[in-house]
Coordinates of C-alpha atoms in Angstrom, one line a residue:
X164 CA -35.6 18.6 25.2
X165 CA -34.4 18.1 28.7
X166 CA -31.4 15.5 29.7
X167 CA -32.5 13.9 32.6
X168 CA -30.4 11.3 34.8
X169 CA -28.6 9.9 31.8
X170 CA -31.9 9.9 29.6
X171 CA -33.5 12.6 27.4
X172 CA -36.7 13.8 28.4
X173 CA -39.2 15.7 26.4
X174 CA -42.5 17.8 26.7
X175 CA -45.2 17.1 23.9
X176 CA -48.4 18.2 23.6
X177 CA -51.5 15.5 24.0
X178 CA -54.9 15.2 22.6
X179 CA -56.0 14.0 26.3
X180 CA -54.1 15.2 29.2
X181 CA -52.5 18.1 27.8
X182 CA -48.6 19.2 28.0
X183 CA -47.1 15.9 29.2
X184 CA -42.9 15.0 29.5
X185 CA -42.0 11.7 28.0
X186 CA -38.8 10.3 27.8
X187 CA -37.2 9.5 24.6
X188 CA -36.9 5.7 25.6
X189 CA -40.9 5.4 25.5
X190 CA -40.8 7.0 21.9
X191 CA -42.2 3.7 19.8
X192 CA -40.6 4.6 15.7
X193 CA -43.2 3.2 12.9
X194 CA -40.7 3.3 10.2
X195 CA -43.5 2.5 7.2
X196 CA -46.1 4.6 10.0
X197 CA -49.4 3.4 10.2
X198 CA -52.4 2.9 7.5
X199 CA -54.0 5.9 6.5
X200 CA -51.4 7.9 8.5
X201 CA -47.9 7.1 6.8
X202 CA -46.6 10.1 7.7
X203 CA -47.2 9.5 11.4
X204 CA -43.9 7.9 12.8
X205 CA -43.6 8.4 16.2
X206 CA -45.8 7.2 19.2
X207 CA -45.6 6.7 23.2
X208 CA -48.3 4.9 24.9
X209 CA -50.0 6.3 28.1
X210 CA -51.5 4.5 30.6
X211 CA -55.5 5.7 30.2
X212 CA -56.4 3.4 33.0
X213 CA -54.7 2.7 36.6
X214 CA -54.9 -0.9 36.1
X215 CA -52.7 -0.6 32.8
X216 CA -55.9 -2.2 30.8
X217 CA -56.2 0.6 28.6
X218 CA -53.3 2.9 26.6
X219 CA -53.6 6.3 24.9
X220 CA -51.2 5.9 21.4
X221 CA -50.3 9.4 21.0
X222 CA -48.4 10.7 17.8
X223 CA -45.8 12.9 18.5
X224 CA -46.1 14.6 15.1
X225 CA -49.7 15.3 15.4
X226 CA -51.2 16.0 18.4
X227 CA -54.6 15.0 17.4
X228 CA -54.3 11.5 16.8
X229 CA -54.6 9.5 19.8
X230 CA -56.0 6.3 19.2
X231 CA -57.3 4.1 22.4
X232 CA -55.4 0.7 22.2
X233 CA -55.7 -2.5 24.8
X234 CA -53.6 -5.9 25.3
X235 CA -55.7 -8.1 23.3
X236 CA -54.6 -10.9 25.4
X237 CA -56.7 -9.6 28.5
X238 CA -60.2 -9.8 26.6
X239 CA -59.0 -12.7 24.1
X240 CA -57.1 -14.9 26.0
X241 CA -56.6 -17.6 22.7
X242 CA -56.1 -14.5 20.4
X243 CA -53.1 -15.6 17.9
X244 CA -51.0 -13.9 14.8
X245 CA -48.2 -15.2 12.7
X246 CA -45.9 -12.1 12.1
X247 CA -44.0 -13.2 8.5
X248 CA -40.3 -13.4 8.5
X249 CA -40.4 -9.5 6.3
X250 CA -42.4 -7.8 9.7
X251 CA -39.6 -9.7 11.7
X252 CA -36.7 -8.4 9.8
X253 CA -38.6 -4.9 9.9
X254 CA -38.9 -5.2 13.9
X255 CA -35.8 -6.6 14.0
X256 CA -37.2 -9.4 15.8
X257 CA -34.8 -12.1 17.8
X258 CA -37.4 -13.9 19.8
X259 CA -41.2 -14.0 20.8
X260 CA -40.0 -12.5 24.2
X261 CA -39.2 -9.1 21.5
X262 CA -43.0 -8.6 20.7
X263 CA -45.8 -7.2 22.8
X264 CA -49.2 -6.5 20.5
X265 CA -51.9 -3.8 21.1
X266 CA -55.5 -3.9 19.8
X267 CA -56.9 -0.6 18.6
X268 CA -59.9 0.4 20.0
X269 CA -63.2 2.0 18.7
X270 CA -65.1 3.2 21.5
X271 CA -68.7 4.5 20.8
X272 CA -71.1 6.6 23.1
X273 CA -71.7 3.3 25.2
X274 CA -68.8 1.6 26.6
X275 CA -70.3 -1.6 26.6
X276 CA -70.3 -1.9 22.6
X277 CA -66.4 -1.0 22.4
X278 CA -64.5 -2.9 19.6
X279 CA -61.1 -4.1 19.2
X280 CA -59.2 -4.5 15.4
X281 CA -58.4 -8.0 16.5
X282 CA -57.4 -8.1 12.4
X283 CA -54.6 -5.5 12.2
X284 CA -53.3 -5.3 15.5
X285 CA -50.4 -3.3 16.2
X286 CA -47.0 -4.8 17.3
X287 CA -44.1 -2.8 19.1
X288 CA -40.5 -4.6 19.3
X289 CA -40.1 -3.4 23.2
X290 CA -36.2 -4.2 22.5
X291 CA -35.8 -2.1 20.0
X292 CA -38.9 0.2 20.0
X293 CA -39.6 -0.5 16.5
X294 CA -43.4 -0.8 15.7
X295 CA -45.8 -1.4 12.7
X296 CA -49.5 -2.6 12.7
X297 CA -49.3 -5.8 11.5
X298 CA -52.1 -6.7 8.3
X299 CA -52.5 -10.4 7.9
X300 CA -53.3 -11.9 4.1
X301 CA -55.8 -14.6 5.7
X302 CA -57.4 -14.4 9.6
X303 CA -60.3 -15.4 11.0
X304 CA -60.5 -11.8 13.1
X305 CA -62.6 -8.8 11.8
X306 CA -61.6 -4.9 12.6
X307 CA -64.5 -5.1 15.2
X308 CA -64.7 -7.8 18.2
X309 CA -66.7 -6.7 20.4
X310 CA -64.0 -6.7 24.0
X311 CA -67.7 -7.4 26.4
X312 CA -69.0 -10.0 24.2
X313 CA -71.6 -11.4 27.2
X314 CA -72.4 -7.6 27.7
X315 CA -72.6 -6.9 24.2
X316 CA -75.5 -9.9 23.9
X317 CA -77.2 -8.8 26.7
X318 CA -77.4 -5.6 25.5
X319 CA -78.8 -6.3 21.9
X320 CA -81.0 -8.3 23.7
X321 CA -82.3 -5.4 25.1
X322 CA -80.8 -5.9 28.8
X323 CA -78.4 -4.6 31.1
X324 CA -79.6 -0.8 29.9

């Protein structure tokens, strides 16, 4: 750990681009961690992409998870959650200006069939860094919208190969 113009900076290893320096600021804390991996705490998101579509999540416990994650709002533009008043209090939550969400990704061999868990998305306090993946009771979204939808058609239609 190195200080660094009045903020603390770190190197951690990456499942993707290697040795990398983060600063502790960018460090999101999952208190309760995440489904299946509870024990996983601590995550920065990386730009994948230059246009900032796109994020790496990397753990910072476990180099090897490193999930792909995406603003839903740019491929779902009338996507909508209710966060409860318990995730709230467990983000610490004052305002909807507090909450940024993040799709997670699952990207197959083609691109073009790429999924987003539009059901449990994951949702970062960027006041506070606090984050958990949110798991509704009742919604309408599934673990796997598809993010090309017209591409996706076109392609079970046996187009755009």
């Amino acid at each position: 750990i190195v200080e660094d113009q009045g903020g603390t900076a770190m190197q951690i290893q990456t499942k993707y681009m290697g040795n990398i320096e983060v600063e502790e600021k960018q460090i999101i804390r999952f208190p309760q961690g995440l489904p299946a991996f509870e024990d996983q705490q601590q995550f920065v998101f990386l730009p994948f992409d230059e246009d900032g579509t796109f994020f790496y999540m990397q753990s910072l416990q476990n180099e090897q998870l490193c999930l792909i994650v995406c603003n839903p709002f740019q491929f779902f533009p009338d996507y909508q959650i209710d966060l409860g008043d318990q995730e709230c209090q467990l983000l610490e939550v004052n305002g909807p200006d507090d909450v940024a969400l993040m799709a997670i990704l699952t990207i197959p061999e083609d691109f073009r069939h790429t999924t987003a868990n539009l059901l449990a998305p994951v949702v970062v306090n960027t006041r506070t860094n606090l984050g958990l993946q949110f798991i509704p009771t009742d919604s309408d979204y599934t673990t796997k919208e598809y993010i090309f939808p017209g591409i996706h058609k076109n392609v079970a239609a046996g187009e755009g190969k």
